[in-house]
CSV table of C-alpha atoms in Angstrom, one decimal:
chain,number,residue,atom,x,y,z
V,1,MET,CA,0.0,0.0,0.0
V,2,ALA,CA,1.4,3.4,-1.0
V,3,THR,CA,2.7,5.5,1.8
V,4,ASP,CA,0.6,8.5,0.8
V,5,LYS,CA,-2.6,6.4,1.0
V,6,LEU,CA,-1.7,5.3,4.5
V,7,VAL,CA,-1.1,9.0,5.5
V,8,ALA,CA,-4.4,9.9,3.9
V,9,MET,CA,-6.2,7.1,5.8
V,10,ASN,CA,-4.7,8.2,9.1
V,11,ILE,CA,-5.9,11.8,8.4
V,12,PHE,CA,-9.3,10.6,7.4
V,13,ARG,CA,-9.6,8.6,10.6
V,14,ARG,CA,-8.6,11.6,12.7
V,15,VAL,CA,-11.1,13.8,10.9
V,16,ALA,CA,-13.9,11.3,11.6
V,17,GLU,CA,-12.9,10.8,15.2
V,18,LEU,CA,-12.7,14.5,16.0
V,19,GLY,CA,-15.6,15.6,13.7
V,20,SER,CA,-13.7,18.5,12.2
V,21,PHE,CA,-11.0,19.2,9.6
V,22,THR,CA,-9.6,22.1,11.7
V,23,ARG,CA,-9.4,20.0,14.9
V,24,ALA,CA,-7.7,17.2,13.0
V,25,ALA,CA,-5.2,19.6,11.4
V,26,ASP,CA,-4.4,21.1,14.8
V,27,ASP,CA,-4.1,17.6,16.4
V,28,LEU,CA,-1.8,16.3,13.6
V,29,ASP,CA,0.2,19.6,13.4
V,30,ILE,CA,-0.6,20.1,9.7
V,31,THR,CA,-2.6,22.7,7.9
V,32,ALA,CA,-6.3,22.4,7.2
V,33,ALA,CA,-5.5,22.7,3.5
V,34,THR,CA,-3.3,19.6,3.8
V,35,VAL,CA,-6.1,17.7,5.5
V,36,SER,CA,-8.5,18.7,2.7
V,37,LYS,CA,-6.0,17.6,0.1
V,38,HIS,CA,-5.6,14.1,1.6
V,39,ILE,CA,-9.4,13.6,2.0
V,40,ALA,CA,-9.9,14.7,-1.6
V,41,PHE,CA,-7.1,12.3,-2.7
V,42,LEU,CA,-8.9,9.4,-0.9
V,43,GLU,CA,-12.3,10.3,-2.4
V,44,ARG,CA,-10.8,10.4,-5.9
V,45,ASP,CA,-8.9,7.2,-5.4
V,46,LEU,CA,-12.1,5.4,-4.1
V,47,ASP,CA,-14.3,7.3,-6.6
V,48,THR,CA,-16.9,8.0,-3.9
V,49,ARG,CA,-17.7,10.8,-1.4
V,50,LEU,CA,-16.6,9.9,2.2
V,51,ILE,CA,-17.6,13.1,4.0
V,52,ASN,CA,-20.5,15.5,3.5
V,53,ARG,CA,-19.2,19.0,4.2
V,54,THR,CA,-21.0,22.3,4.7
V,55,THR,CA,-19.9,25.6,6.2
V,56,ARG,CA,-21.3,24.6,9.6
V,57,ARG,CA,-20.8,20.9,10.0
V,58,MET,CA,-19.5,17.7,8.5
V,59,SER,CA,-20.8,14.1,8.6
V,60,LEU,CA,-19.7,10.8,7.2
V,61,THR,CA,-21.6,9.3,4.3
V,62,ASP,CA,-22.6,5.7,4.4
V,63,ALA,CA,-19.5,4.9,2.3
V,64,GLY,CA,-17.5,6.9,4.8
V,65,LEU,CA,-18.8,5.0,7.8
V,66,ALA,CA,-18.1,1.7,6.1
V,67,PHE,CA,-14.6,2.9,5.1
V,68,LEU,CA,-13.9,4.2,8.6
V,69,LYS,CA,-14.7,0.8,10.1
V,70,ARG,CA,-12.3,-0.9,7.8
V,71,THR,CA,-9.7,1.8,8.2
V,72,GLN,CA,-9.7,1.7,12.0
V,73,ALA,CA,-9.3,-2.1,11.9
V,74,LEU,CA,-6.4,-1.9,9.4
V,75,LEU,CA,-4.6,0.9,11.1
V,76,ASP,CA,-5.0,-0.8,14.5
V,77,GLU,CA,-3.5,-3.9,13.0
V,78,LEU,CA,-0.5,-2.0,11.6
V,79,GLU,CA,0.0,-0.2,15.0
V,80,ASP,CA,0.0,-3.6,16.8
V,81,ALA,CA,2.5,-5.0,14.2
V,82,GLU,CA,4.8,-2.0,14.7
V,83,LEU,CA,4.6,-2.4,18.5
V,84,GLU,CA,5.4,-6.1,18.2
V,85,ALA,CA,8.3,-5.5,15.9
V,86,ARG,CA,9.8,-3.0,18.3
V,87,GLY,CA,9.4,-5.4,21.2
V,88,PHE,CA,6.7,-3.1,22.8
V,89,GLN,CA,9.4,-0.5,23.3
V,90,ALA,CA,7.1,2.0,21.5
V,91,GLU,CA,4.4,3.7,23.6
V,92,PRO,CA,0.9,2.7,22.7
V,93,ARG,CA,-0.8,5.8,21.3
V,94,GLY,CA,-4.0,7.0,19.7
V,95,LEU,CA,-7.6,7.6,20.6
V,96,ILE,CA,-10.0,5.2,22.4
V,97,ARG,CA,-13.7,5.8,22.3
V,98,LEU,CA,-15.3,4.4,25.4
V,99,ASN,CA,-19.0,4.3,26.2
V,100,VAL,CA,-20.1,3.6,29.8
V,101,PRO,CA,-23.3,3.9,31.8
V,102,MET,CA,-23.4,7.3,33.6
V,103,SER,CA,-23.6,6.0,37.2
V,104,PHE,CA,-21.1,3.1,36.8
V,105,GLY,CA,-18.7,5.4,34.8
V,106,LEU,CA,-18.7,8.1,37.5
V,107,THR,CA,-18.3,5.8,40.4
V,108,HIS,CA,-16.0,3.1,39.0
V,109,ILE,CA,-14.5,4.0,35.6
V,110,THR,CA,-13.2,7.6,35.7
V,111,GLY,CA,-10.7,6.7,38.4
V,112,ALA,CA,-9.4,3.8,36.3
V,113,ILE,CA,-9.1,6.1,33.3
V,114,ASP,CA,-7.1,8.7,35.2
V,115,SER,CA,-4.5,6.2,36.3
V,116,PHE,CA,-4.5,4.6,32.8
V,117,LEU,CA,-3.7,7.9,31.1
V,118,ALA,CA,-1.0,8.6,33.6
V,119,ARG,CA,0.6,5.3,32.7
V,120,TYR,CA,0.1,5.7,28.9
V,121,PRO,CA,0.4,9.5,28.2
V,122,GLU,CA,0.3,9.0,24.4
V,123,ILE,CA,-3.2,7.6,24.5
V,124,GLU,CA,-6.3,9.7,24.5
V,125,ILE,CA,-9.7,8.6,25.7
V,126,ASP,CA,-13.1,10.0,24.6
V,127,LEU,CA,-15.4,8.9,27.4
V,128,GLN,CA,-19.1,8.9,26.5
V,129,LEU,CA,-21.4,8.6,29.6
V,130,SER,CA,-24.8,7.2,28.6
V,131,ASP,CA,-27.2,4.8,30.0
V,132,ARG,CA,-28.7,4.1,26.6
V,133,MET,CA,-27.2,1.4,24.4
V,134,VAL,CA,-25.5,2.8,21.3
V,135,ASP,CA,-24.5,1.3,18.0
V,136,LEU,CA,-20.8,0.6,18.5
V,137,VAL,CA,-20.0,0.5,14.8
V,138,GLU,CA,-22.0,3.6,13.8
V,139,GLN,CA,-20.7,5.7,16.7
V,140,GLY,CA,-17.1,4.5,16.2
V,141,VAL,CA,-17.0,3.1,19.8
V,142,ASP,CA,-13.9,0.9,20.6
V,143,MET,CA,-15.3,-0.5,23.8
V,144,ALA,CA,-18.5,-0.2,25.7
V,145,ILE,CA,-19.4,-1.3,29.2
V,146,ARG,CA,-23.0,-2.4,29.8
V,147,ILE,CA,-24.7,-4.0,32.8
V,148,ARG,CA,-27.3,-6.5,31.6
V,149,SER,CA,-28.9,-9.8,32.6
V,150,THR,CA,-28.5,-10.9,29.0
V,151,LEU,CA,-27.2,-9.3,25.8
V,152,ALA,CA,-29.8,-8.7,23.1
V,153,ASP,CA,-27.3,-8.2,20.3
V,154,SER,CA,-25.4,-11.5,20.0
V,155,SER,CA,-23.2,-10.1,17.2
V,156,LEU,CA,-21.2,-8.0,19.7
V,157,LEU,CA,-18.0,-9.4,21.2
V,158,ALA,CA,-18.5,-9.6,24.9
V,159,LYS,CA,-16.3,-10.2,27.9
V,160,PRO,CA,-18.0,-10.6,31.4
V,161,LEU,CA,-16.2,-8.6,34.0
V,162,ARG,CA,-18.1,-8.7,37.3
V,163,GLN,CA,-21.5,-9.4,38.7
V,164,SER,CA,-23.9,-6.8,40.0
V,165,ARG,CA,-27.3,-6.7,41.7
V,166,ASN,CA,-30.0,-4.2,42.3
V,167,ILE,CA,-31.3,-3.5,45.8
V,168,VAL,CA,-34.4,-2.0,47.3
V,169,CYS,CA,-33.7,0.8,49.7
V,170,ALA,CA,-34.9,4.0,51.2
V,171,ALA,CA,-33.7,6.7,53.6
V,172,PRO,CA,-34.5,6.3,57.3
V,173,GLY,CA,-36.4,9.6,57.2
V,174,TYR,CA,-38.8,8.3,54.6
V,175,LEU,CA,-39.3,5.0,56.4
V,176,GLU,CA,-40.3,6.8,59.7
V,177,HIS,CA,-43.5,8.1,58.0
V,178,SER,CA,-44.3,5.3,55.5
V,179,PRO,CA,-46.2,2.0,56.0
V,180,ALA,CA,-44.0,-0.9,57.0
V,181,ILE,CA,-42.3,-2.9,54.3
V,182,HIS,CA,-42.1,-6.6,55.0
V,183,THR,CA,-42.9,-8.2,51.6
V,184,PRO,CA,-42.8,-7.1,48.0
V,185,ALA,CA,-46.6,-6.6,48.1
V,186,ASP,CA,-46.1,-3.8,50.6
V,187,LEU,CA,-44.4,-1.7,47.9
V,188,ALA,CA,-47.8,-1.1,46.4
V,189,ALA,CA,-48.4,1.4,49.2
V,190,GLN,CA,-45.1,3.2,48.7
V,191,ASN,CA,-43.9,6.1,46.6
V,192,CYS,CA,-41.5,4.1,44.3
V,193,LEU,CA,-38.9,6.0,42.2
V,194,MET,CA,-38.7,4.4,38.8
V,195,PHE,CA,-35.8,4.0,36.3
V,196,ASN,CA,-37.2,4.6,32.8
V,197,LEU,CA,-34.5,2.5,31.1
V,198,HIS,CA,-35.5,-0.8,32.8
V,199,ASP,CA,-37.3,-3.1,30.4
V,200,ARG,CA,-40.4,-2.8,32.7
V,201,PRO,CA,-39.9,0.3,34.9
V,202,ARG,CA,-43.2,-0.3,36.9
V,203,VAL,CA,-42.6,-4.0,37.5
V,204,TRP,CA,-40.0,-5.0,40.1
V,205,ALA,CA,-38.9,-8.6,40.1
V,206,LEU,CA,-37.9,-9.5,43.7
V,207,GLY,CA,-37.0,-13.1,44.5
V,208,ASP,CA,-39.7,-15.2,42.8
V,209,GLU,CA,-42.2,-12.4,42.9
V,210,GLU,CA,-43.1,-9.5,40.7
V,211,VAL,CA,-44.8,-6.4,42.0
V,212,VAL,CA,-46.3,-3.5,40.1
V,213,VAL,CA,-45.2,-0.3,41.7
V,214,SER,CA,-46.2,3.3,41.3
V,215,GLY,CA,-44.8,6.7,42.3
V,216,ASN,CA,-44.5,10.4,41.3
V,217,PHE,CA,-40.9,10.3,39.9
V,218,ARG,CA,-39.5,8.6,36.9
V,219,THR,CA,-36.1,9.3,35.3
V,220,ASP,CA,-33.5,7.8,33.0
V,221,SER,CA,-30.7,8.5,35.5
V,222,SER,CA,-30.0,6.2,38.4
V,223,LEU,CA,-27.9,9.0,39.9
V,224,ALA,CA,-31.0,11.2,40.1
V,225,ILE,CA,-32.8,8.3,41.9
V,226,ARG,CA,-30.0,7.9,44.4
V,227,GLN,CA,-30.2,11.7,45.2
V,228,SER,CA,-33.9,11.5,45.6
V,229,LEU,CA,-33.6,8.5,47.9
V,230,LEU,CA,-31.1,10.4,50.0
V,231,ASN,CA,-33.6,13.3,50.2
V,232,GLY,CA,-36.2,10.9,51.6
V,233,ALA,CA,-38.5,11.0,48.5
V,234,GLY,CA,-39.4,7.4,48.3
V,235,VAL,CA,-38.3,3.8,47.8
V,236,GLY,CA,-35.9,2.8,44.9
V,237,LEU,CA,-34.6,-0.2,43.1
V,238,VAL,CA,-31.1,0.8,42.3
V,239,PRO,CA,-27.7,-0.8,41.6
V,240,ARG,CA,-25.8,-1.9,44.7
V,241,PHE,CA,-22.6,-0.5,43.3
V,242,LEU,CA,-24.2,2.9,43.4
V,243,VAL,CA,-25.5,2.9,47.0
V,244,GLN,CA,-23.3,0.4,48.9
V,245,GLN,CA,-21.5,3.2,50.7
V,246,ASP,CA,-24.8,4.9,51.6
V,247,LEU,CA,-26.0,1.6,53.0
V,248,ASP,CA,-22.7,1.2,55.0
V,249,ASN,CA,-22.9,4.7,56.6
V,250,GLY,CA,-26.7,4.5,57.3
V,251,ALA,CA,-27.8,7.2,54.9
V,252,LEU,CA,-29.9,4.5,53.2
V,253,VAL,CA,-31.5,1.3,54.6
V,254,ALA,CA,-31.7,-2.0,52.6
V,255,LEU,CA,-35.2,-3.5,52.3
V,256,LEU,CA,-36.6,-6.9,51.4
V,257,SER,CA,-33.1,-8.5,51.6
V,258,GLU,CA,-34.8,-11.9,51.6
V,259,TYR,CA,-36.2,-11.2,48.2
V,260,PRO,CA,-33.1,-10.5,46.1
V,261,PRO,CA,-33.4,-9.3,42.5
V,262,GLN,CA,-31.8,-11.4,39.8
V,263,PRO,CA,-28.0,-10.6,39.3
V,264,TYR,CA,-26.7,-8.7,36.4
V,265,THR,CA,-23.4,-9.0,34.6
V,266,VAL,CA,-21.0,-6.1,33.9
V,267,PHE,CA,-19.9,-6.7,30.3
V,268,ALA,CA,-17.2,-5.2,28.2
V,269,LEU,CA,-18.5,-5.0,24.6
V,270,PHE,CA,-16.6,-4.6,21.3
V,271,PRO,CA,-17.6,-4.1,17.7
V,272,PRO,CA,-18.1,-7.3,15.8
V,273,GLY,CA,-15.5,-8.6,13.4
V,274,ARG,CA,-12.7,-6.5,14.6
V,275,LYS,CA,-9.7,-7.5,16.6
V,276,GLN,CA,-9.1,-5.3,19.6
V,277,PRO,CA,-6.0,-3.2,19.2
V,278,THR,CA,-3.3,-3.2,21.9
V,279,LYS,CA,-4.4,0.1,23.4
V,280,VAL,CA,-7.9,-1.2,23.9
V,281,ARG,CA,-6.7,-4.5,25.4
V,282,LEU,CA,-4.5,-2.6,27.8
V,283,LEU,CA,-7.4,-0.4,28.8
V,284,LEU,CA,-9.6,-3.5,29.4
V,285,GLU,CA,-6.9,-5.1,31.6
V,286,HIS,CA,-6.5,-1.9,33.5
V,287,ILE,CA,-10.2,-1.5,34.2
V,288,ASP,CA,-10.3,-5.2,35.2
V,289,GLN,CA,-7.5,-4.7,37.7
V,290,HIS,CA,-9.0,-1.4,39.0
V,291,LEU,CA,-12.3,-3.1,39.8
V,292,GLY,CA,-10.5,-5.6,42.0
V,293,GLU,CA,-11.0,-9.4,42.2
V,294,LYS,CA,-14.2,-9.0,44.3
V,295,PRO,CA,-15.6,-5.5,44.4
V,296,TYR,CA,-17.2,-4.3,47.6
V,297,TRP,CA,-20.6,-4.2,45.9
V,298,GLU,CA,-20.6,-7.8,44.7
């Protein structure tokens, strides 16, 4: 493959990752005109438009998205081959796009990222915090972390990391003025705070029972539910990893412990049909070590 095409592919990848010709030029320490020239060269060589450009924004065409996927895989393979040939004396470098649920990311992943970047200063991480599942290929995500009982998309490459479980809890102040809670059926008389992104937000499966709950607050953020719980607003079904410290210090009280919800698995997910580059494998190993062999919330 000609050197100029490899250069153009690298530039195209950076433009796609940063979403801007100017930002890519600044990042690569070249002129915007040079970036445009290489993109034009690729489009002529491939006889297709890769990027739609206006004065306000740019976006990849369908051909551009498909080419980016192949380009990322090829350049990652070349980077790994270079590292291997140098006996890993070269520093891993480049951008990693990581997509993580908001609550788990803030409580358990950002610390791992900080120490990872301190160890590998030539790597950049674009952290996307979202509780909604995204299309890893379309969004150019290198690795995603999701907490699920099962994975709906079997085409994704998945590595189980840890187990997690939800827990029913409330603040002592709320419990002082609410009806007693001894069985799941007692939740029908409570103000239950619901997480919209559950498959069935109003149905809580506890032990072998299912109970339909109701309440005056629904949200797509488990962090918001935790704060409302701490404020004494009601009863919540939330991840143990999010509230374990609140349970330990008495700010929240665990309820219905004899009716445990089904466990979830913390998965690391990768785009299908693509070998993970060294930098992504290093990040996965680092996160795995950071979580510890048995996290306090398991």
